[in-house]
């Protein structure tokens, strides 16, 4: 069965231009037992990427890693369907139905319309969609992340780390999951200013007005470099790009900056994806998507699927900030302790992070 479905995936790659899935950097889980492999060998778990493609250094890549883990942990078969434009969504979802996918993960809010249509037309098929909660159907499970909580920590850290007293954030396009990062980052800067009696300035986002700076793209790396350079020219020395692969352009600008300019990544631990940026990556705001998808595949295998939303928060480790890596010695013990204390206060409910863009 595995050999047959591997050939199917390769054939689709040849026809549709699918890229080779990348392997996760995390440790491999234990191999499925013979009994598990035999029991689950006919279960086909699938994904449809958004237009960023497989090698997006973001959540498509994270879901690919989750499928790798699910193969080993549960003994399931997997099928990966890559989209490079929004026009690929409906055909790829049709392929997932035609191939008999038992559970299909659609990766990103831009797939909401196509996912809803496929689910309505195929009520016996089960779906999960990442970063969208707009679909209310019995066979679609929303998987969303309250990134404002982790971004609050990143904003607090950024304000405390800044030497110039100016930090910045920009988005790709003004979609709610993007704005949620920006809202949390803004609140974190404000909280640091209140705690420390400082006036660190935030460029790129006005939470009250819900207005700020956007590149208009998640794929034009040059646009990321240009925007980042603009903020550097205005004095920002900590910048968070919430714009997919545009962080690569931000990294170029940070490397070329005359002063100490650092970045905050989003979605994944960017240092693991782009080690060449470790020297400018203060931390990352992470959605623990791979862990969530593996768990959901396991539930589907056990026939425990339901359509109640999965919401990743600090309390369930669904969101987090990454280790400081090369900046471990540059973040003062006092600031690190303050960030840890804020995390615990958010988890306990003492601090409530609010956003009109929350899931």
Short mmCIF file of C-alpha atoms in Angstrom, two decimals:
data_model
loop_
_atom_site.label_atom_id
_atom_site.label_comp_id
_atom_site.label_asym_id
_atom_site.label_seq_id
_atom_site.Cartn_x
_atom_site.Cartn_y
_atom_site.Cartn_z
CA UNK A 1 0.00 0.00 0.00
CA UNK A 2 2.79 2.45 0.90
CA UNK A 3 4.57 1.73 -2.36
CA UNK A 4 1.41 2.39 -4.36
CA UNK A 5 0.71 5.70 -2.67
CA UNK A 6 4.32 6.82 -2.95
CA UNK A 7 4.07 6.31 -6.69
CA UNK A 8 0.80 8.27 -6.71
CA UNK A 9 2.44 11.21 -4.95
CA UNK A 10 5.37 11.14 -7.35
CA UNK A 11 3.02 11.11 -10.32
CA UNK A 12 1.18 14.10 -8.97
CA UNK A 13 4.49 15.85 -8.44
CA UNK A 14 5.41 15.32 -12.05
CA UNK A 15 2.07 16.66 -13.23
CA UNK A 16 1.56 19.51 -10.80
CA UNK A 17 5.13 20.53 -10.01
CA UNK A 18 5.15 19.30 -6.42
CA UNK A 19 8.34 20.01 -4.51
CA UNK A 20 10.13 17.42 -2.41
CA UNK A 21 8.99 17.53 1.21
CA UNK A 22 11.64 18.70 3.64
CA UNK A 23 12.48 16.68 6.70
CA UNK A 24 11.94 18.24 10.13
CA UNK A 25 14.92 19.13 12.28
CA UNK A 26 13.38 17.62 15.42
CA UNK A 27 14.26 14.19 16.73
CA UNK A 28 12.48 11.32 15.03
CA UNK A 29 9.64 9.72 16.98
CA UNK A 30 9.61 6.00 17.65
CA UNK A 31 8.74 3.80 14.70
CA UNK A 32 5.21 2.47 14.62
CA UNK A 33 4.88 -1.05 15.91
CA UNK A 34 4.07 -3.78 13.44
CA UNK A 35 0.54 -3.99 14.79
CA UNK A 36 0.02 -0.21 14.45
CA UNK A 37 1.44 -0.17 10.93
CA UNK A 38 -0.78 -3.06 9.91
CA UNK A 39 -3.85 -1.50 11.49
CA UNK A 40 -3.29 1.99 10.04
CA UNK A 41 -1.65 1.17 6.71
CA UNK A 42 -4.84 1.98 4.82
CA UNK A 43 -5.29 5.37 6.53
CA UNK A 44 -4.28 8.21 4.20
CA UNK A 45 -3.44 11.55 5.82
CA UNK A 46 -3.06 14.41 3.35
CA UNK A 47 -2.18 18.08 3.18
CA UNK A 48 -2.81 20.87 0.71
CA UNK A 49 -0.35 23.74 1.03
CA UNK A 50 -1.17 27.37 0.51
CA UNK A 51 0.39 29.41 -2.30
CA UNK A 52 3.66 29.74 -0.39
CA UNK A 53 4.56 26.20 -1.44
CA UNK A 54 6.34 23.48 0.50
CA UNK A 55 9.64 25.31 0.96
CA UNK A 56 8.08 28.36 2.61
CA UNK A 57 10.26 28.34 5.75
CA UNK A 58 6.93 28.56 7.56
CA UNK A 59 3.81 26.62 8.33
CA UNK A 60 3.63 24.58 5.11
CA UNK A 61 7.02 23.20 6.03
CA UNK A 62 5.85 22.57 9.60
CA UNK A 63 2.86 20.54 8.40
CA UNK A 64 5.10 18.53 6.08
CA UNK A 65 7.19 17.64 9.14
CA UNK A 66 4.01 16.62 10.95
CA UNK A 67 3.14 14.19 8.16
CA UNK A 68 6.61 12.67 8.40
CA UNK A 69 6.09 12.19 12.13
CA UNK A 70 2.61 10.72 11.65
CA UNK A 71 3.95 8.17 9.16
CA UNK A 72 6.47 6.93 11.70
CA UNK A 73 4.34 7.26 14.82
CA UNK A 74 1.06 5.86 13.54
CA UNK A 75 2.04 3.86 10.47
CA UNK A 76 -0.27 5.88 8.21
CA UNK A 77 0.17 6.73 4.54
CA UNK A 78 0.52 10.38 3.54
CA UNK A 79 -0.03 12.48 0.44
CA UNK A 80 1.30 16.04 0.02
CA UNK A 81 -0.24 18.40 -2.53
CA UNK A 82 1.57 21.67 -3.22
CA UNK A 83 -0.11 24.92 -4.26
CA UNK A 84 1.87 27.71 -5.86
CA UNK A 85 -1.12 29.95 -6.61
CA UNK A 86 -4.63 30.20 -5.22
CA UNK A 87 -5.87 28.63 -8.45
CA UNK A 88 -4.31 25.34 -7.29
CA UNK A 89 -6.50 25.03 -4.20
CA UNK A 90 -9.66 23.54 -5.71
CA UNK A 91 -7.81 21.08 -8.01
CA UNK A 92 -5.58 19.93 -5.17
CA UNK A 93 -8.55 19.40 -2.88
CA UNK A 94 -10.25 17.46 -5.68
CA UNK A 95 -7.11 15.31 -5.89
CA UNK A 96 -7.26 14.65 -2.15
CA UNK A 97 -10.85 13.44 -2.50
CA UNK A 98 -10.06 11.35 -5.58
CA UNK A 99 -7.09 9.71 -3.84
CA UNK A 100 -9.30 8.71 -0.91
CA UNK A 101 -7.74 10.87 1.77
CA UNK A 102 -9.18 9.98 5.17
CA UNK A 103 -8.07 13.28 6.73
CA UNK A 104 -6.88 16.38 4.85
CA UNK A 105 -5.10 19.35 6.41
CA UNK A 106 -5.40 22.58 4.44
CA UNK A 107 -2.65 24.96 5.38
CA UNK A 108 -3.66 28.58 5.75
CA UNK A 109 -6.61 30.95 5.92
CA UNK A 110 -6.44 31.59 2.19
CA UNK A 111 -7.78 28.05 1.64
CA UNK A 112 -10.98 28.73 3.60
CA UNK A 113 -13.32 29.12 0.62
CA UNK A 114 -11.94 26.08 -1.22
CA UNK A 115 -11.94 23.97 1.95
CA UNK A 116 -15.52 24.87 2.77
CA UNK A 117 -16.65 24.01 -0.75
CA UNK A 118 -14.83 20.64 -0.73
CA UNK A 119 -16.21 19.78 2.71
CA UNK A 120 -19.76 20.66 1.76
CA UNK A 121 -19.56 18.52 -1.37
CA UNK A 122 -17.90 15.60 0.46
CA UNK A 123 -19.55 15.33 3.88
CA UNK A 124 -17.95 11.93 4.57
CA UNK A 125 -14.43 13.37 4.21
CA UNK A 126 -12.72 14.98 7.20
CA UNK A 127 -10.67 18.17 7.09
CA UNK A 128 -8.68 20.46 9.33
CA UNK A 129 -7.73 24.00 8.33
CA UNK A 130 -4.83 25.94 9.79
CA UNK A 131 -5.29 29.59 10.81
CA UNK A 132 -9.00 29.87 10.03
CA UNK A 133 -12.11 29.54 12.16
CA UNK A 134 -14.72 30.75 9.68
CA UNK A 135 -16.01 27.31 8.63
CA UNK A 136 -18.81 25.82 10.69
CA UNK A 137 -19.26 22.31 9.30
CA UNK A 138 -19.31 18.95 11.09
CA UNK A 139 -16.40 17.62 9.01
CA UNK A 140 -14.01 20.61 9.32
CA UNK A 141 -11.85 21.23 12.39
CA UNK A 142 -10.40 24.75 12.75
CA UNK A 143 -6.81 24.86 14.02
CA UNK A 144 -5.97 28.34 15.24
CA UNK A 145 -3.32 29.89 17.45
CA UNK A 146 -3.59 32.80 19.86
CA UNK A 147 -0.25 34.20 18.78
CA UNK A 148 -1.01 37.51 20.50
CA UNK A 149 -0.03 35.81 23.77
CA UNK A 150 3.43 34.78 22.57
CA UNK A 151 3.85 38.02 20.59
CA UNK A 152 3.20 39.92 23.82
CA UNK A 153 6.28 38.22 25.25
CA UNK A 154 8.27 39.05 22.11
CA UNK A 155 7.19 42.71 22.23
CA UNK A 156 8.18 42.94 25.89
CA UNK A 157 11.53 41.33 25.12
CA UNK A 158 12.11 43.57 22.10
CA UNK A 159 11.42 46.75 24.05
CA UNK A 160 13.69 45.63 26.86
CA UNK A 161 16.47 44.63 24.47
CA UNK A 162 16.37 47.72 22.25
CA UNK A 163 19.33 50.06 22.56
CA UNK A 164 17.81 52.82 20.40
CA UNK A 165 14.40 52.94 22.08
CA UNK A 166 12.67 52.15 18.77
CA UNK A 167 11.30 48.79 17.58
CA UNK A 168 9.17 47.90 14.55
CA UNK A 169 6.78 45.36 13.10
CA UNK A 170 5.29 44.92 9.64
CA UNK A 171 2.89 42.49 8.02
CA UNK A 172 2.51 40.80 4.66
CA UNK A 173 -1.18 41.53 4.18
CA UNK A 174 -3.81 42.67 6.72
CA UNK A 175 -5.37 39.28 7.44
CA UNK A 176 -6.51 38.56 11.02
CA UNK A 177 -3.80 35.95 11.77
CA UNK A 178 -1.17 38.51 10.71
CA UNK A 179 -2.76 41.33 12.70
CA UNK A 180 -2.93 39.09 15.76
CA UNK A 181 0.88 38.90 15.89
CA UNK A 182 1.10 42.66 15.52
CA UNK A 183 -1.50 43.34 18.22
CA UNK A 184 0.32 41.17 20.76
CA UNK A 185 3.70 42.69 19.91
CA UNK A 186 2.29 46.18 20.40
CA UNK A 187 0.79 45.27 23.77
CA UNK A 188 4.07 43.76 24.91
CA UNK A 189 5.95 46.97 24.09
CA UNK A 190 3.33 48.96 26.00
CA UNK A 191 3.61 46.67 29.01
CA UNK A 192 7.39 47.00 29.09
CA UNK A 193 7.10 50.77 28.97
CA UNK A 194 4.64 50.69 31.87
CA UNK A 195 6.82 48.35 33.93
CA UNK A 196 10.15 50.04 33.22
CA UNK A 197 8.99 53.66 33.01
CA UNK A 198 10.38 53.96 29.48
CA UNK A 199 9.02 55.25 26.18
CA UNK A 200 10.16 52.70 23.63
CA UNK A 201 8.56 53.64 20.32
CA UNK A 202 6.83 51.12 18.05
CA UNK A 203 6.89 51.69 14.30
CA UNK A 204 4.69 49.88 11.79
CA UNK A 205 1.53 49.26 13.78
CA UNK A 206 -1.15 51.24 15.62
CA UNK A 207 -3.29 48.71 17.46
CA UNK A 208 -6.07 51.14 18.38
CA UNK A 209 -6.50 52.25 14.77
CA UNK A 210 -5.71 48.77 13.35
CA UNK A 211 -3.47 50.51 10.85
CA UNK A 212 0.12 49.91 9.93
CA UNK A 213 2.77 48.90 7.42
CA UNK A 214 2.30 46.00 5.01
CA UNK A 215 4.42 44.67 2.18
CA UNK A 216 1.40 43.43 0.20
CA UNK A 217 3.16 40.11 -0.32
CA UNK A 218 4.40 37.03 1.55
CA UNK A 219 6.87 35.95 -1.12
CA UNK A 220 8.78 39.01 -2.42
CA UNK A 221 11.95 38.81 -0.34
CA UNK A 222 13.23 42.10 -1.78
CA UNK A 223 10.16 43.86 -0.36
CA UNK A 224 11.05 42.53 3.08
CA UNK A 225 14.54 43.93 2.78
CA UNK A 226 13.27 47.33 1.65
CA UNK A 227 10.75 47.69 4.47
CA UNK A 228 13.26 46.55 7.07
CA UNK A 229 15.83 49.02 5.79
CA UNK A 230 13.22 51.79 6.05
CA UNK A 231 12.67 50.96 9.72
CA UNK A 232 16.41 50.77 10.36
CA UNK A 233 16.78 54.22 8.82
CA UNK A 234 14.15 55.42 11.33
CA UNK A 235 16.18 54.07 14.24
CA UNK A 236 14.58 50.67 14.85
CA UNK A 237 16.98 48.03 16.10
CA UNK A 238 14.49 45.18 16.78
CA UNK A 239 12.10 44.33 13.93
CA UNK A 240 9.45 41.62 13.59
CA UNK A 241 8.36 40.79 10.02
CA UNK A 242 5.01 38.94 9.99
CA UNK A 243 5.21 38.19 6.29
CA UNK A 244 6.16 34.62 5.48
CA UNK A 245 9.49 34.28 3.71
CA UNK A 246 10.10 38.03 3.70
CA UNK A 247 12.10 37.56 6.89
CA UNK A 248 14.92 36.42 4.58
CA UNK A 249 15.06 39.94 3.13
CA UNK A 250 14.87 41.37 6.64
CA UNK A 251 17.88 39.24 7.50
CA UNK A 252 19.84 40.71 4.60
CA UNK A 253 19.02 44.23 5.79
CA UNK A 254 19.99 43.38 9.38
CA UNK A 255 23.32 41.92 8.24
CA UNK A 256 24.07 45.04 6.22
CA UNK A 257 23.04 47.48 8.94
CA UNK A 258 25.89 49.49 10.48
CA UNK A 259 24.59 48.98 14.02
CA UNK A 260 23.23 46.14 16.14
CA UNK A 261 19.93 45.24 14.43
CA UNK A 262 18.09 42.06 15.38
CA UNK A 263 14.88 40.36 14.28
CA UNK A 264 11.99 38.45 15.78
CA UNK A 265 10.79 35.57 13.61
CA UNK A 266 7.27 34.16 13.38
CA UNK A 267 5.54 30.80 12.89
CA UNK A 268 8.58 28.58 13.56
CA UNK A 269 11.94 28.81 15.30
CA UNK A 270 13.63 30.64 12.45
CA UNK A 271 17.12 29.74 13.66
CA UNK A 272 16.34 26.08 13.00
CA UNK A 273 15.07 26.87 9.49
CA UNK A 274 17.70 29.47 8.59
CA UNK A 275 20.84 28.95 10.69
CA UNK A 276 22.61 31.67 8.69
CA UNK A 277 20.37 34.19 10.44
CA UNK A 278 21.18 33.00 13.96
CA UNK A 279 23.41 36.03 14.52
CA UNK A 280 20.49 38.44 13.98
CA UNK A 281 17.54 36.40 15.31
CA UNK A 282 16.69 37.41 18.88
CA UNK A 283 13.81 34.93 19.18
CA UNK A 284 10.76 33.73 17.24
CA UNK A 285 7.04 33.64 18.00
CA UNK A 286 6.15 30.02 17.33
CA UNK A 287 2.94 28.29 16.43
CA UNK A 288 3.45 24.68 17.45
CA UNK A 289 1.69 23.50 14.29
CA UNK A 290 3.57 20.25 13.80
CA UNK A 291 2.65 18.99 17.26
CA UNK A 292 -1.00 19.98 16.79
CA UNK A 293 -1.30 18.29 13.39
CA UNK A 294 0.31 15.07 14.61
CA UNK A 295 -2.16 14.97 17.50
CA UNK A 296 -5.11 15.59 15.19
CA UNK A 297 -4.02 12.85 12.78
CA UNK A 298 -3.79 10.49 15.73
CA UNK A 299 -7.32 11.40 16.78
CA UNK A 300 -8.59 10.84 13.25
CA UNK A 301 -6.87 7.45 13.13
CA UNK A 302 -8.65 6.51 16.36
CA UNK A 303 -11.94 7.79 14.92
CA UNK A 304 -12.03 10.55 17.54
CA UNK A 305 -12.36 13.41 15.05
CA UNK A 306 -14.63 16.30 16.00
CA UNK A 307 -15.12 19.82 14.67
CA UNK A 308 -14.46 21.72 17.89
CA UNK A 309 -11.70 24.28 17.30
CA UNK A 310 -8.17 23.58 18.48
CA UNK A 311 -6.81 26.83 19.92
CA UNK A 312 -3.08 26.94 20.60
CA UNK A 313 -2.23 29.08 23.65
CA UNK A 314 0.66 29.52 26.05
CA UNK A 315 -1.16 27.32 28.56
CA UNK A 316 -1.27 24.28 26.26
CA UNK A 317 2.11 25.01 24.62
CA UNK A 318 0.31 25.71 21.35
CA UNK A 319 2.28 28.97 21.07
CA UNK A 320 5.64 29.95 22.54
CA UNK A 321 8.73 32.04 21.98
CA UNK A 322 11.87 30.29 20.83
CA UNK A 323 15.12 30.09 22.82
CA UNK A 324 17.43 33.07 22.51
CA UNK A 325 20.12 30.87 20.91
CA UNK A 326 23.15 33.08 20.18
CA UNK A 327 21.60 35.92 22.17
CA UNK A 328 21.42 33.93 25.40
CA UNK A 329 24.28 35.97 26.81
CA UNK A 330 23.00 39.26 25.41
CA UNK A 331 19.59 39.23 27.08
CA UNK A 332 20.07 40.31 30.67
CA UNK A 333 19.03 37.85 33.38
CA UNK A 334 16.62 40.47 34.69
CA UNK A 335 14.88 40.85 31.32
CA UNK A 336 14.74 37.09 30.78
CA UNK A 337 13.20 36.65 34.23
CA UNK A 338 10.67 39.39 33.54
CA UNK A 339 9.61 37.71 30.29
CA UNK A 340 9.20 34.39 32.13
CA UNK A 341 7.11 36.10 34.79
CA UNK A 342 4.88 37.72 32.16
CA UNK A 343 4.38 34.30 30.55
CA UNK A 344 3.17 32.84 33.84
CA UNK A 345 0.87 35.82 34.42
CA UNK A 346 -0.73 35.33 31.00
CA UNK A 347 -1.22 31.62 31.67
CA UNK A 348 -2.76 32.30 35.09
CA UNK A 349 -5.08 34.97 33.68
CA UNK A 350 -3.53 37.78 35.70
CA UNK A 351 -2.64 39.39 32.37
CA UNK A 352 -5.30 39.09 29.67
CA UNK A 353 -4.06 39.64 26.13
CA UNK A 354 -6.93 40.95 24.05
CA UNK A 355 -7.24 41.48 20.33
CA UNK A 356 -10.11 42.04 17.91
CA UNK A 357 -8.28 39.54 15.69
CA UNK A 358 -8.20 36.73 18.27
CA UNK A 359 -9.50 33.31 17.17
#
